[in-house]
Coordinates of N, CA and C in Angstrom, one line a residue:
X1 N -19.8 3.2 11.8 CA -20.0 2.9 10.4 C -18.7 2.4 9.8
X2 N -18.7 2.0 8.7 CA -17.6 1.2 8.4 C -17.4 1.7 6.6
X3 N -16.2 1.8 6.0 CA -16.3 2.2 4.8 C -15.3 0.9 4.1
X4 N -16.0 0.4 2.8 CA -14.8 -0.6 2.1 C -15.5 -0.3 0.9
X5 N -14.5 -0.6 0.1 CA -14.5 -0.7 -1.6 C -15.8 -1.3 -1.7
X6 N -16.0 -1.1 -3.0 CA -17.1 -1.1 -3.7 C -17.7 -2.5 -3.9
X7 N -18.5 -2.8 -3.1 CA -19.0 -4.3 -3.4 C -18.4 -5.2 -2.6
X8 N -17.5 -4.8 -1.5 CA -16.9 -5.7 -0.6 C -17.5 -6.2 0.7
X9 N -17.4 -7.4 1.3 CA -17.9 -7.7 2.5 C -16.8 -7.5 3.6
X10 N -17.4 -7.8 4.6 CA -16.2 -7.3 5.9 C -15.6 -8.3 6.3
X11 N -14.7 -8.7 5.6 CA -13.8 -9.8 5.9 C -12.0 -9.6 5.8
X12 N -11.4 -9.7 6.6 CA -10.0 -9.4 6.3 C -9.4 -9.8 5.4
X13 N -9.0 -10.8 4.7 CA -8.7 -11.3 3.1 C -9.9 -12.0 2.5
X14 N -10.6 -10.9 1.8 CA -11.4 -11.8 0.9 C -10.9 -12.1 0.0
X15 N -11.4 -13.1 -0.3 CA -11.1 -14.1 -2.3 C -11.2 -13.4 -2.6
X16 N -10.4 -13.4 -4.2 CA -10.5 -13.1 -5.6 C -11.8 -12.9 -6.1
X17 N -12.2 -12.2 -6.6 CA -13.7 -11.9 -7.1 C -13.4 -12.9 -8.5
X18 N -14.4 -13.9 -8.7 CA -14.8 -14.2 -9.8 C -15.4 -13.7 -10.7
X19 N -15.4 -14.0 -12.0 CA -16.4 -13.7 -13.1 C -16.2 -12.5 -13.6
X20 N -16.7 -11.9 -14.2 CA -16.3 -10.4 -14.9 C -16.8 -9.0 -14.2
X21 N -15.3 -8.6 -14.2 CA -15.4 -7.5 -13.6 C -15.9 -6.1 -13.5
X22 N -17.1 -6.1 -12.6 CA -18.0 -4.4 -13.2 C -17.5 -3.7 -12.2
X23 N -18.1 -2.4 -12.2 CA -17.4 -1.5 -11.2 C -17.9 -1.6 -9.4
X24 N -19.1 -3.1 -9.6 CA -19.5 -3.2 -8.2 C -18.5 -4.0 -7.6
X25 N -17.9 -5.0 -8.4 CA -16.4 -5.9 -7.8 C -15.3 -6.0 -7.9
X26 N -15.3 -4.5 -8.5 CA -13.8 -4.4 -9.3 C -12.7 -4.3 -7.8
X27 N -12.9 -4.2 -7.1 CA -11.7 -4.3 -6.2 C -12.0 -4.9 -4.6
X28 N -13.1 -6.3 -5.0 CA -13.5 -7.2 -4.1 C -12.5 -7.9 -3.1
X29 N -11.4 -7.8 -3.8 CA -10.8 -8.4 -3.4 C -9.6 -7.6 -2.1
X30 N -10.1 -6.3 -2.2 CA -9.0 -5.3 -1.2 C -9.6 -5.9 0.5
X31 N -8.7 -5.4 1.1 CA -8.6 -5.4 2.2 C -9.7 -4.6 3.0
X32 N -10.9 -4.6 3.9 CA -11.8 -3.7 4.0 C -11.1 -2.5 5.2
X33 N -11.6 -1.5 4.6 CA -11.5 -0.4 5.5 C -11.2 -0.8 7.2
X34 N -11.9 -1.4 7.8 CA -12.4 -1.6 8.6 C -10.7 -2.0 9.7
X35 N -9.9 -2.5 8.7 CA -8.3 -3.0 9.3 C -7.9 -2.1 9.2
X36 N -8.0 -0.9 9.1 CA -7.1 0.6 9.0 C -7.3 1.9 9.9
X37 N -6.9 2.2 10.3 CA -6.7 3.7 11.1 C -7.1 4.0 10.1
X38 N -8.0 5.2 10.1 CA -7.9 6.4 8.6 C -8.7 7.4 8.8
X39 N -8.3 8.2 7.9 CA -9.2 9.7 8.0 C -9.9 10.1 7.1
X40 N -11.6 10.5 6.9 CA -11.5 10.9 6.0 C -11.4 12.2 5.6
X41 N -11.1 12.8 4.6 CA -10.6 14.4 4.3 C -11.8 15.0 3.8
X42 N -11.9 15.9 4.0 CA -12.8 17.0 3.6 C -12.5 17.1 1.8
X43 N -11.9 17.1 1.4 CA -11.5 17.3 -0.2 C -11.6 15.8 -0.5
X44 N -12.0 14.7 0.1 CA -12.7 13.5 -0.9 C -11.7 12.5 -1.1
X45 N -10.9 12.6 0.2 CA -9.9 11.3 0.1 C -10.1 10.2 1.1
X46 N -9.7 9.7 1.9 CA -9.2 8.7 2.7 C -8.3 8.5 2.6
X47 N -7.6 8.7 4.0 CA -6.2 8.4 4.3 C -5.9 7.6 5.1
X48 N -5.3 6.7 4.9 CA -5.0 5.0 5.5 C -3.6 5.8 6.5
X49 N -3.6 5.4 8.0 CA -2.9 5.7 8.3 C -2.2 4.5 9.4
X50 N -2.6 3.3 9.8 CA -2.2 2.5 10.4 C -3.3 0.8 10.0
X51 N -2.1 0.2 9.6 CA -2.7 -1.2 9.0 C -3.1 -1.5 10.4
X52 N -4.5 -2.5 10.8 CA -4.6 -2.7 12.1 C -4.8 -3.9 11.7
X53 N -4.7 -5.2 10.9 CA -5.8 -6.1 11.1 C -4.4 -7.4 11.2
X54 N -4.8 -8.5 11.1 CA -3.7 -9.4 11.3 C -3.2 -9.9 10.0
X55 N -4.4 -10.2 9.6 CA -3.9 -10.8 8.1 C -2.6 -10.5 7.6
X56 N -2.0 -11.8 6.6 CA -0.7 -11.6 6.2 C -0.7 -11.1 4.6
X57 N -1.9 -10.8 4.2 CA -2.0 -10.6 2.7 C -2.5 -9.3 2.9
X58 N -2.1 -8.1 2.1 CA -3.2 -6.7 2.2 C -2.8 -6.0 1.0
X59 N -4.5 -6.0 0.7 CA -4.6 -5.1 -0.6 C -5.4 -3.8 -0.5
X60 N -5.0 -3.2 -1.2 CA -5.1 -1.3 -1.1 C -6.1 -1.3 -2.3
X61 N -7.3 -1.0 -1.7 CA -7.9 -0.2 -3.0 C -7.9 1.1 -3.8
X62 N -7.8 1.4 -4.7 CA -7.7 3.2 -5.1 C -9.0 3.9 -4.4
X63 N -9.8 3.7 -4.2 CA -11.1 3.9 -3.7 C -11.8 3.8 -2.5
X64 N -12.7 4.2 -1.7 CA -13.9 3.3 -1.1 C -14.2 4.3 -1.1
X65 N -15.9 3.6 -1.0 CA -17.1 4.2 -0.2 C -17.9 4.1 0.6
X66 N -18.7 5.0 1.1 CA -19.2 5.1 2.4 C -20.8 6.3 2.4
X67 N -21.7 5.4 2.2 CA -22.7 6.0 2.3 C -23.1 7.1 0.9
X68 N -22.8 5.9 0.2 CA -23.1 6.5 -1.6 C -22.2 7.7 -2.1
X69 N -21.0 8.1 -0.9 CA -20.1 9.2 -2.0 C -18.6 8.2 -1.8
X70 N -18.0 8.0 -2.8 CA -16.8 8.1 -3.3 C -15.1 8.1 -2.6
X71 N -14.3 7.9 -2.3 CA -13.2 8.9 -1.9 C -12.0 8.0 -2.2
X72 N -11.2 9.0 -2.6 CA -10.1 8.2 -3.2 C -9.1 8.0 -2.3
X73 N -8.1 6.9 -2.3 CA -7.2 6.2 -1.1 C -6.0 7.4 -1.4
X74 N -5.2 7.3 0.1 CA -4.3 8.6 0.4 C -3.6 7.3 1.0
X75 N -2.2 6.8 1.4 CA -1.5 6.1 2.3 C -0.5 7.2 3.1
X76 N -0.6 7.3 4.4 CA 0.5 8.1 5.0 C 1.5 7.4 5.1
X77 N 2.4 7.3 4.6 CA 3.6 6.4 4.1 C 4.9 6.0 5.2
X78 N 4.7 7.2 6.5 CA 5.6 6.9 7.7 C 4.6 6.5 8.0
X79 N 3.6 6.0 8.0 CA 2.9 5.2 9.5 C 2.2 3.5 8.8
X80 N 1.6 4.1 7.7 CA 0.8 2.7 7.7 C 0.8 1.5 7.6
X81 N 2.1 1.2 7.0 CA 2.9 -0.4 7.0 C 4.2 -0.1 8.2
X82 N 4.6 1.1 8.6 CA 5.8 0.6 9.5 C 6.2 0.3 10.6
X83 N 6.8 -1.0 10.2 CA 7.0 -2.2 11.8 C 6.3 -3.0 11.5
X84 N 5.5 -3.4 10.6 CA 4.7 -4.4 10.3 C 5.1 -5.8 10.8
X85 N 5.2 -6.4 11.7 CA 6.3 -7.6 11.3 C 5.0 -8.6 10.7
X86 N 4.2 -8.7 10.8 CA 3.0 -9.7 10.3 C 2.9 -9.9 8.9
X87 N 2.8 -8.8 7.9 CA 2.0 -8.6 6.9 C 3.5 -9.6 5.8
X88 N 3.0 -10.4 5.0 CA 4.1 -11.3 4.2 C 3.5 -10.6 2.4
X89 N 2.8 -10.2 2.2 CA 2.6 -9.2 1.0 C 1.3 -8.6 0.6
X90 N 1.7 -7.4 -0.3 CA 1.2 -6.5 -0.2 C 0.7 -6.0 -1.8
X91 N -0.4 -5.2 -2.1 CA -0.8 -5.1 -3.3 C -1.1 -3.7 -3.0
X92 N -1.1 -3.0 -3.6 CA -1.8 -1.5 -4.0 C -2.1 -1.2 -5.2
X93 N -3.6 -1.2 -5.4 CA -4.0 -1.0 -6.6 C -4.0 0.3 -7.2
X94 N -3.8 0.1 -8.8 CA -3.4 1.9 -9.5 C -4.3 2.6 -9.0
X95 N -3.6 3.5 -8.5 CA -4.7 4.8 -8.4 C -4.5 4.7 -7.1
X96 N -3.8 4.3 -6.3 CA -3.6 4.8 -5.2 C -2.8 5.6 -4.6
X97 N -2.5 6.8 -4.1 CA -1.9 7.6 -3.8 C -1.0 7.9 -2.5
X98 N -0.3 9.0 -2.4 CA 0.7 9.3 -1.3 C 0.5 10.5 -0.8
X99 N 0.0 10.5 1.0 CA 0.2 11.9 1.5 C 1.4 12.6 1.5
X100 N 1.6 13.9 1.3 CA 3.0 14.8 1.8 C 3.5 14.2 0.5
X101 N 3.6 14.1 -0.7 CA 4.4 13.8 -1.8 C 5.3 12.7 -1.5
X102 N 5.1 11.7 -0.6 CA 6.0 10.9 -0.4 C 5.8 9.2 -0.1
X103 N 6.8 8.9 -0.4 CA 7.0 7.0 0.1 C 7.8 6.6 1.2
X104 N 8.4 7.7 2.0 CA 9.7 7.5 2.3 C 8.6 7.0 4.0
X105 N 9.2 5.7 4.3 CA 8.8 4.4 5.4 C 7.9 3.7 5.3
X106 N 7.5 3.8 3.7 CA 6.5 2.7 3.7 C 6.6 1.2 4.4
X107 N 7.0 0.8 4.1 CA 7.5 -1.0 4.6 C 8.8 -1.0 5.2
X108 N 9.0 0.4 5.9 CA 10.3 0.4 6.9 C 10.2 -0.9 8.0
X109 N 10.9 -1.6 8.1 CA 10.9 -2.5 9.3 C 9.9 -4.4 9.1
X110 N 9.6 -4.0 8.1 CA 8.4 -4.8 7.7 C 9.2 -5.8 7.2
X111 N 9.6 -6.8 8.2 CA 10.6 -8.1 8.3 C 10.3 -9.4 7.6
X112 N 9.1 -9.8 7.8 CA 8.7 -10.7 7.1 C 7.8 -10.4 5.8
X113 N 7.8 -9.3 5.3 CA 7.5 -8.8 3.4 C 8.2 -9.6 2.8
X114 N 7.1 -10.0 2.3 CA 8.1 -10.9 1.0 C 8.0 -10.6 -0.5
X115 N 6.9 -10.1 -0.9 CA 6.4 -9.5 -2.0 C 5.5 -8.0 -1.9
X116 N 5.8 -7.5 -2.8 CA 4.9 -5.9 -2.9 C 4.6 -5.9 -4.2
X117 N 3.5 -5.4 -4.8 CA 2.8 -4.9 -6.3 C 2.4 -3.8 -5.9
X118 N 3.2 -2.6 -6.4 CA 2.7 -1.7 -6.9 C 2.5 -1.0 -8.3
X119 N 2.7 -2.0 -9.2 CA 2.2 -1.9 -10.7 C 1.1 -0.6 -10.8
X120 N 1.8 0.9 -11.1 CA 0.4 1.8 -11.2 C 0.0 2.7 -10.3
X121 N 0.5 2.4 -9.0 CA -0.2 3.4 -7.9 C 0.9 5.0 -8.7
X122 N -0.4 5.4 -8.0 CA 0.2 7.2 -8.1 C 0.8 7.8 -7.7
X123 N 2.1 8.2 -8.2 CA 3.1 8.2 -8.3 C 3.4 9.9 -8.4
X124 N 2.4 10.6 -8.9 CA 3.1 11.9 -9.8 C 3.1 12.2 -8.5
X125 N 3.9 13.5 -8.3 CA 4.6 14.4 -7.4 C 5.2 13.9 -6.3
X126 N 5.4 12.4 -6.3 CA 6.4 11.8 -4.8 C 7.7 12.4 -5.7
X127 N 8.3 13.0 -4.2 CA 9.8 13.2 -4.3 C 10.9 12.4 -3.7
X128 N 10.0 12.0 -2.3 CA 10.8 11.5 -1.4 C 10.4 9.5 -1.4
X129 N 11.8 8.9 -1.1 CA 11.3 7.3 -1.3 C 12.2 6.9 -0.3
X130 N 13.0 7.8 0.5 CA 14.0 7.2 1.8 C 13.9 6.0 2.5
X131 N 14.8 5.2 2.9 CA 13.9 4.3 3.9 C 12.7 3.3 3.1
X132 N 12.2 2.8 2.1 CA 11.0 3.0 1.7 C 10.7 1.8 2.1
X133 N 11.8 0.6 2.1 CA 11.8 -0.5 2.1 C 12.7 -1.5 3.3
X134 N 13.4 -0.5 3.9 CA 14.3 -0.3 4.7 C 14.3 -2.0 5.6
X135 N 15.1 -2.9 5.8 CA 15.4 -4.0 6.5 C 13.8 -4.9 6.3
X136 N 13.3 -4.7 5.0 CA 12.5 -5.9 4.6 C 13.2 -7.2 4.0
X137 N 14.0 -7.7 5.0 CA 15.0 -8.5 4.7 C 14.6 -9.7 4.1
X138 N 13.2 -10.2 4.0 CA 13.0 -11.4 3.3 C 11.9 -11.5 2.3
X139 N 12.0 -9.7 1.4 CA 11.1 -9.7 0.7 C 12.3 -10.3 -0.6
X140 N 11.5 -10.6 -1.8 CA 12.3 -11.9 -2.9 C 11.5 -11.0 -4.3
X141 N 10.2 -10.3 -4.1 CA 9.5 -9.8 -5.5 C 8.9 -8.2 -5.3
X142 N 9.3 -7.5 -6.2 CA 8.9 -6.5 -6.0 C 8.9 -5.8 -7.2
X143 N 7.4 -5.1 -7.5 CA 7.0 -4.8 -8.8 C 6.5 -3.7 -8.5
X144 N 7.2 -2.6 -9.5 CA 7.0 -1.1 -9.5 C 7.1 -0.9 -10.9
X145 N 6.4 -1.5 -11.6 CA 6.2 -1.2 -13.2 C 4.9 0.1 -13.5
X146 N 5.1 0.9 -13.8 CA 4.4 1.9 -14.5 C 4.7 3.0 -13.1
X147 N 5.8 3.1 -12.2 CA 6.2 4.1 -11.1 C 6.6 5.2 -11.8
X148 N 6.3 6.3 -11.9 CA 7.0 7.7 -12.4 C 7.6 8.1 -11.1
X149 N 9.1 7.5 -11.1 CA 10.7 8.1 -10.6 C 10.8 9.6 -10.7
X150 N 10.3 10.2 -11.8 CA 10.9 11.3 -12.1 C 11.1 12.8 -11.8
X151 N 10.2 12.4 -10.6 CA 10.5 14.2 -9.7 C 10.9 13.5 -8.2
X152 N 11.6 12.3 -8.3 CA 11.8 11.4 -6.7 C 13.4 12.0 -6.8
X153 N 14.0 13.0 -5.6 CA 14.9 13.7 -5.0 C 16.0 13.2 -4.6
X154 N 15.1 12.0 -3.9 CA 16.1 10.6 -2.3 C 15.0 9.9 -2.6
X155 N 16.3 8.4 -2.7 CA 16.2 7.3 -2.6 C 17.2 7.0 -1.4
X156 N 17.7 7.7 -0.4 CA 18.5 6.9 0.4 C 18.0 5.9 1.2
X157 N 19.0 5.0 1.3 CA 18.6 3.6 1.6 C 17.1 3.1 1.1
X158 N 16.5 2.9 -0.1 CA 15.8 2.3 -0.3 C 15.6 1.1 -0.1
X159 N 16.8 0.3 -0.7 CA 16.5 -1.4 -0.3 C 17.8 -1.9 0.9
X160 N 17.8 -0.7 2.0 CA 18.6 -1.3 2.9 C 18.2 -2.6 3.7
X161 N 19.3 -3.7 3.1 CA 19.0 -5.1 4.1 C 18.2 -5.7 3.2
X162 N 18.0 -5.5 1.9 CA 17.0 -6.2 1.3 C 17.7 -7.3 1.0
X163 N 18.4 -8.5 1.3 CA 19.5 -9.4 1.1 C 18.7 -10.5 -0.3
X164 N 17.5 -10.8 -0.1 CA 16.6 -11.2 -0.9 C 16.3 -11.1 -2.2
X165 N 16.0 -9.7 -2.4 CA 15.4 -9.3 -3.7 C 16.0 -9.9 -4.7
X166 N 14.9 -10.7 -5.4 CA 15.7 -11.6 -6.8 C 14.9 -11.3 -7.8
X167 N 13.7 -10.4 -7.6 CA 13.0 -10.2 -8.8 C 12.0 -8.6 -8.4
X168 N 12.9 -7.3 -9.5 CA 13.1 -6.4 -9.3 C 12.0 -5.0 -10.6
X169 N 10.7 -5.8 -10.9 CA 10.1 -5.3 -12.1 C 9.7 -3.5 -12.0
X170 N 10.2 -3.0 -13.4 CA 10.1 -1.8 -13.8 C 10.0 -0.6 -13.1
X171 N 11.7 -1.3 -12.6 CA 12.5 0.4 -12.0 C 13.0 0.8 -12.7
X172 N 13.1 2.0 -13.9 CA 14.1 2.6 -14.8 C 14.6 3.3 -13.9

């Protein structure tokens, strides 16, 4: 069986959903389950644990479902994007979350990242962001507006090697 967001077909980058957005297409546009290692949890999550698909575009839904119940997205943050060399940008939509309170290797090694939106994802109780971004050497945009920083511990080496970054939105 296969689980993807709400209203999505099984295609590795679908389009943009047109027209106005109800809660059957609101996140048409994510990346389907189906490119991900994952687990689901007993307490009603889904935890994304290894990007598998080729595509160079990947979007995170807060959600999917699977056989009419619900579960909210978990990213294991040392495995799911790192080493990526493929993926050139990345979206996670609000409401998506972090296993183990943390970010630390999200996009470790992820060489050809050029752009990340995280505008929103869930943020409360990460402490740890080490590494997070580590030798994504030809990422240029990167949007962390609405991130709550404020129980994060370590930041070491967050944008190690990032030689690129020229556009740096809403890191207080």
């Amino acid at each position: 069986f296969s689980m993807m967001p709400m209203g999505v077909i099984a295609t590795e980058e679908t389009p943009q959903a047109e027209g106005t957005i109800t809660e059957e297409n609101a996140y048409a546009d994510a990346t389907a389950l189906e490119f991900f290692q994952h687990t689901v949890t007993e307490d009603g999550t889904v935890v994304l644990t290894k990007y598998t698909g080729t595509g160079k575009n990947v979007i995170v839904a807060p959600q999917y479902t699977l056989e009419g119940s619900t579960y909210a997205t978990i990213l294991d943050s040392a495995t799911v994007f790192k080493d990526n060399t493929k993926i050139n940008t990345v979206k996670l939509y609000p409401g998506v979350g972090f296993a183990n309170n943390t970010m630390s290797y999200l996009f470790y090694g992820c060489s050809n990242l050029v752009s990340v939106d995280m505008n929103g994802v869930n943020t409360v109780g990460v402490t740890e962001m080490t590494y997070m971004f580590y030798k994504c050497s030809k990422m240029t945009t990167l949007d962390m507006t609405g991130i709550d920083t404020s129980k994060v511990t370590t930041m070491y080496a967050l944008l190690y090697e990032c030689y690129k970054l020229n556009s740096f939105a809403g890191y207080q």
